[in-house]
Amino acid sequence: MKSKIFIICCKCAALLLPLLVLVGCCRIHGQGKFVPYRVITEIHVRYENGALQASRLFSHPDELQPIIHYLRTLDPYGTPRENLERVQGSNFYITLHYSDGSQCLFHQRSDRYIRKNDGPWKRIDFRKAQHLSTLLETITRGPAQ
């Protein structure tokens, strides 16, 4: 009997934990009071490269999770070595929309730099940054039939 209850509890935990990870839960603390968890409900991605522009809104957990994982594992470092005004290439604007109505903007430039909101520009690994285009194509196409 105890083993059946234990197995049921493990199954429930195994189902709930990935769900919380998928929707990107995080805690926020404000002026001395605890604010409840907030969840990423949508991600808006806008792409610009010269005259070419594209935009897409993602809201399904299966679409959100890979983008959230990409941003969490990107690991920006250092500061740019060149003047970003002169950098040619694509721009990705990734806006995270949270359940409390707040937003967070990531701006990725030329597969070499990223910044969060109005923060400082940071360098990123070129190979990891290129993964974003592939990731978005995969999500847009959906699962193979």
PDB file of C-alpha atoms in Angstrom, residues 26-96:
ATOM      1  CA  CYS A  26      10.427  32.645 -11.284  1.00  0.00           C
ATOM      2  CA  ARG A  27      10.049  34.500  -7.995  1.00  0.00           C
ATOM      3  CA  ILE A  28       9.950  38.270  -7.774  1.00  0.00           C
ATOM      4  CA  HIS A  29      10.622  40.277  -4.647  1.00  0.00           C
ATOM      5  CA  GLY A  30       9.368  43.837  -4.345  1.00  0.00           C
ATOM      6  CA  GLN A  31       9.791  46.526  -1.676  1.00  0.00           C
ATOM      7  CA  GLY A  32       9.959  44.244   1.340  1.00  0.00           C
ATOM      8  CA  LYS A  33       6.989  42.120   0.365  1.00  0.00           C
ATOM      9  CA  PHE A  34       6.702  38.821  -1.411  1.00  0.00           C
ATOM     10  CA  VAL A  35       5.078  38.876  -4.829  1.00  0.00           C
ATOM     11  CA  PRO A  36       3.633  35.548  -6.073  1.00  0.00           C
ATOM     12  CA  TYR A  37       5.240  33.543  -8.826  1.00  0.00           C
ATOM     13  CA  ARG A  38       4.904  34.915 -12.312  1.00  0.00           C
ATOM     14  CA  VAL A  39       4.825  32.844 -15.456  1.00  0.00           C
ATOM     15  CA  ILE A  40       5.858  33.518 -19.031  1.00  0.00           C
ATOM     16  CA  THR A  41       2.591  33.394 -20.969  1.00  0.00           C
ATOM     17  CA  GLU A  42       3.765  34.529 -24.429  1.00  0.00           C
ATOM     18  CA  ILE A  43       6.953  35.233 -26.319  1.00  0.00           C
ATOM     19  CA  HIS A  44       6.968  37.658 -29.216  1.00  0.00           C
ATOM     20  CA  VAL A  45       9.922  37.315 -31.598  1.00  0.00           C
ATOM     21  CA  ARG A  46      10.657  39.963 -34.209  1.00  0.00           C
ATOM     22  CA  TYR A  47      13.411  39.562 -36.817  1.00  0.00           C
ATOM     23  CA  GLU A  48      14.963  42.364 -38.882  1.00  0.00           C
ATOM     24  CA  ASN A  49      17.720  42.225 -41.463  1.00  0.00           C
ATOM     25  CA  GLY A  50      17.690  45.259 -43.731  1.00  0.00           C
ATOM     26  CA  ALA A  51      14.337  45.372 -45.523  1.00  0.00           C
ATOM     27  CA  LEU A  52      13.487  41.798 -44.465  1.00  0.00           C
ATOM     28  CA  GLN A  53      11.243  41.692 -41.401  1.00  0.00           C
ATOM     29  CA  ALA A  54       9.259  38.929 -39.734  1.00  0.00           C
ATOM     30  CA  SER A  55       7.306  38.598 -36.510  1.00  0.00           C
ATOM     31  CA  ARG A  56       5.747  35.708 -34.601  1.00  0.00           C
ATOM     32  CA  LEU A  57       3.906  35.287 -31.307  1.00  0.00           C
ATOM     33  CA  PHE A  58       4.404  32.016 -29.396  1.00  0.00           C
ATOM     34  CA  SER A  59       2.032  30.999 -26.594  1.00  0.00           C
ATOM     35  CA  HIS A  60       1.947  27.196 -26.411  1.00  0.00           C
ATOM     36  CA  PRO A  61       4.213  25.655 -23.713  1.00  0.00           C
ATOM     37  CA  ASP A  62       5.851  23.415 -26.343  1.00  0.00           C
ATOM     38  CA  GLU A  63       6.891  26.588 -28.211  1.00  0.00           C
ATOM     39  CA  LEU A  64       7.856  28.617 -25.130  1.00  0.00           C
ATOM     40  CA  GLN A  65      10.119  26.039 -23.483  1.00  0.00           C
ATOM     41  CA  PRO A  66      12.842  25.869 -26.180  1.00  0.00           C
ATOM     42  CA  ILE A  67      13.078  29.679 -26.405  1.00  0.00           C
ATOM     43  CA  ILE A  68      13.294  30.015 -22.615  1.00  0.00           C
ATOM     44  CA  HIS A  69      15.953  27.285 -22.550  1.00  0.00           C
ATOM     45  CA  TYR A  70      17.898  29.104 -25.291  1.00  0.00           C
ATOM     46  CA  LEU A  71      17.918  32.366 -23.311  1.00  0.00           C
ATOM     47  CA  ARG A  72      18.889  30.631 -20.063  1.00  0.00           C
ATOM     48  CA  THR A  73      21.826  28.755 -21.606  1.00  0.00           C
ATOM     49  CA  LEU A  74      23.193  31.516 -23.853  1.00  0.00           C
ATOM     50  CA  ASP A  75      25.734  32.656 -21.211  1.00  0.00           C
ATOM     51  CA  PRO A  76      26.648  36.220 -22.318  1.00  0.00           C
ATOM     52  CA  TYR A  77      30.103  37.466 -21.347  1.00  0.00           C
ATOM     53  CA  GLY A  78      32.373  40.498 -21.634  1.00  0.00           C
ATOM     54  CA  THR A  79      31.709  43.687 -23.524  1.00  0.00           C
ATOM     55  CA  PRO A  80      31.725  44.340 -27.282  1.00  0.00           C
ATOM     56  CA  ARG A  81      35.088  45.053 -28.881  1.00  0.00           C
ATOM     57  CA  GLU A  82      33.604  47.062 -31.721  1.00  0.00           C
ATOM     58  CA  ASN A  83      31.217  49.959 -32.211  1.00  0.00           C
ATOM     59  CA  LEU A  84      27.760  48.379 -32.368  1.00  0.00           C
ATOM     60  CA  GLU A  85      26.455  51.231 -34.547  1.00  0.00           C
ATOM     61  CA  ARG A  86      28.622  49.867 -37.366  1.00  0.00           C
ATOM     62  CA  VAL A  87      27.757  46.198 -36.909  1.00  0.00           C
ATOM     63  CA  GLN A  88      25.877  44.841 -39.909  1.00  0.00           C
ATOM     64  CA  GLY A  89      23.539  41.867 -39.738  1.00  0.00           C
ATOM     65  CA  SER A  90      20.315  40.626 -38.296  1.00  0.00           C
ATOM     66  CA  ASN A  91      18.471  41.741 -35.194  1.00  0.00           C
ATOM     67  CA  PHE A  92      16.221  39.549 -33.065  1.00  0.00           C
ATOM     68  CA  TYR A  93      13.902  41.188 -30.544  1.00  0.00           C
ATOM     69  CA  ILE A  94      12.590  38.591 -28.091  1.00  0.00           C
ATOM     70  CA  THR A  95       9.906  39.934 -25.747  1.00  0.00           C
ATOM     71  CA  LEU A  96       8.825  37.756 -22.826  1.00  0.00           C
TER      72      LEU A  96
END
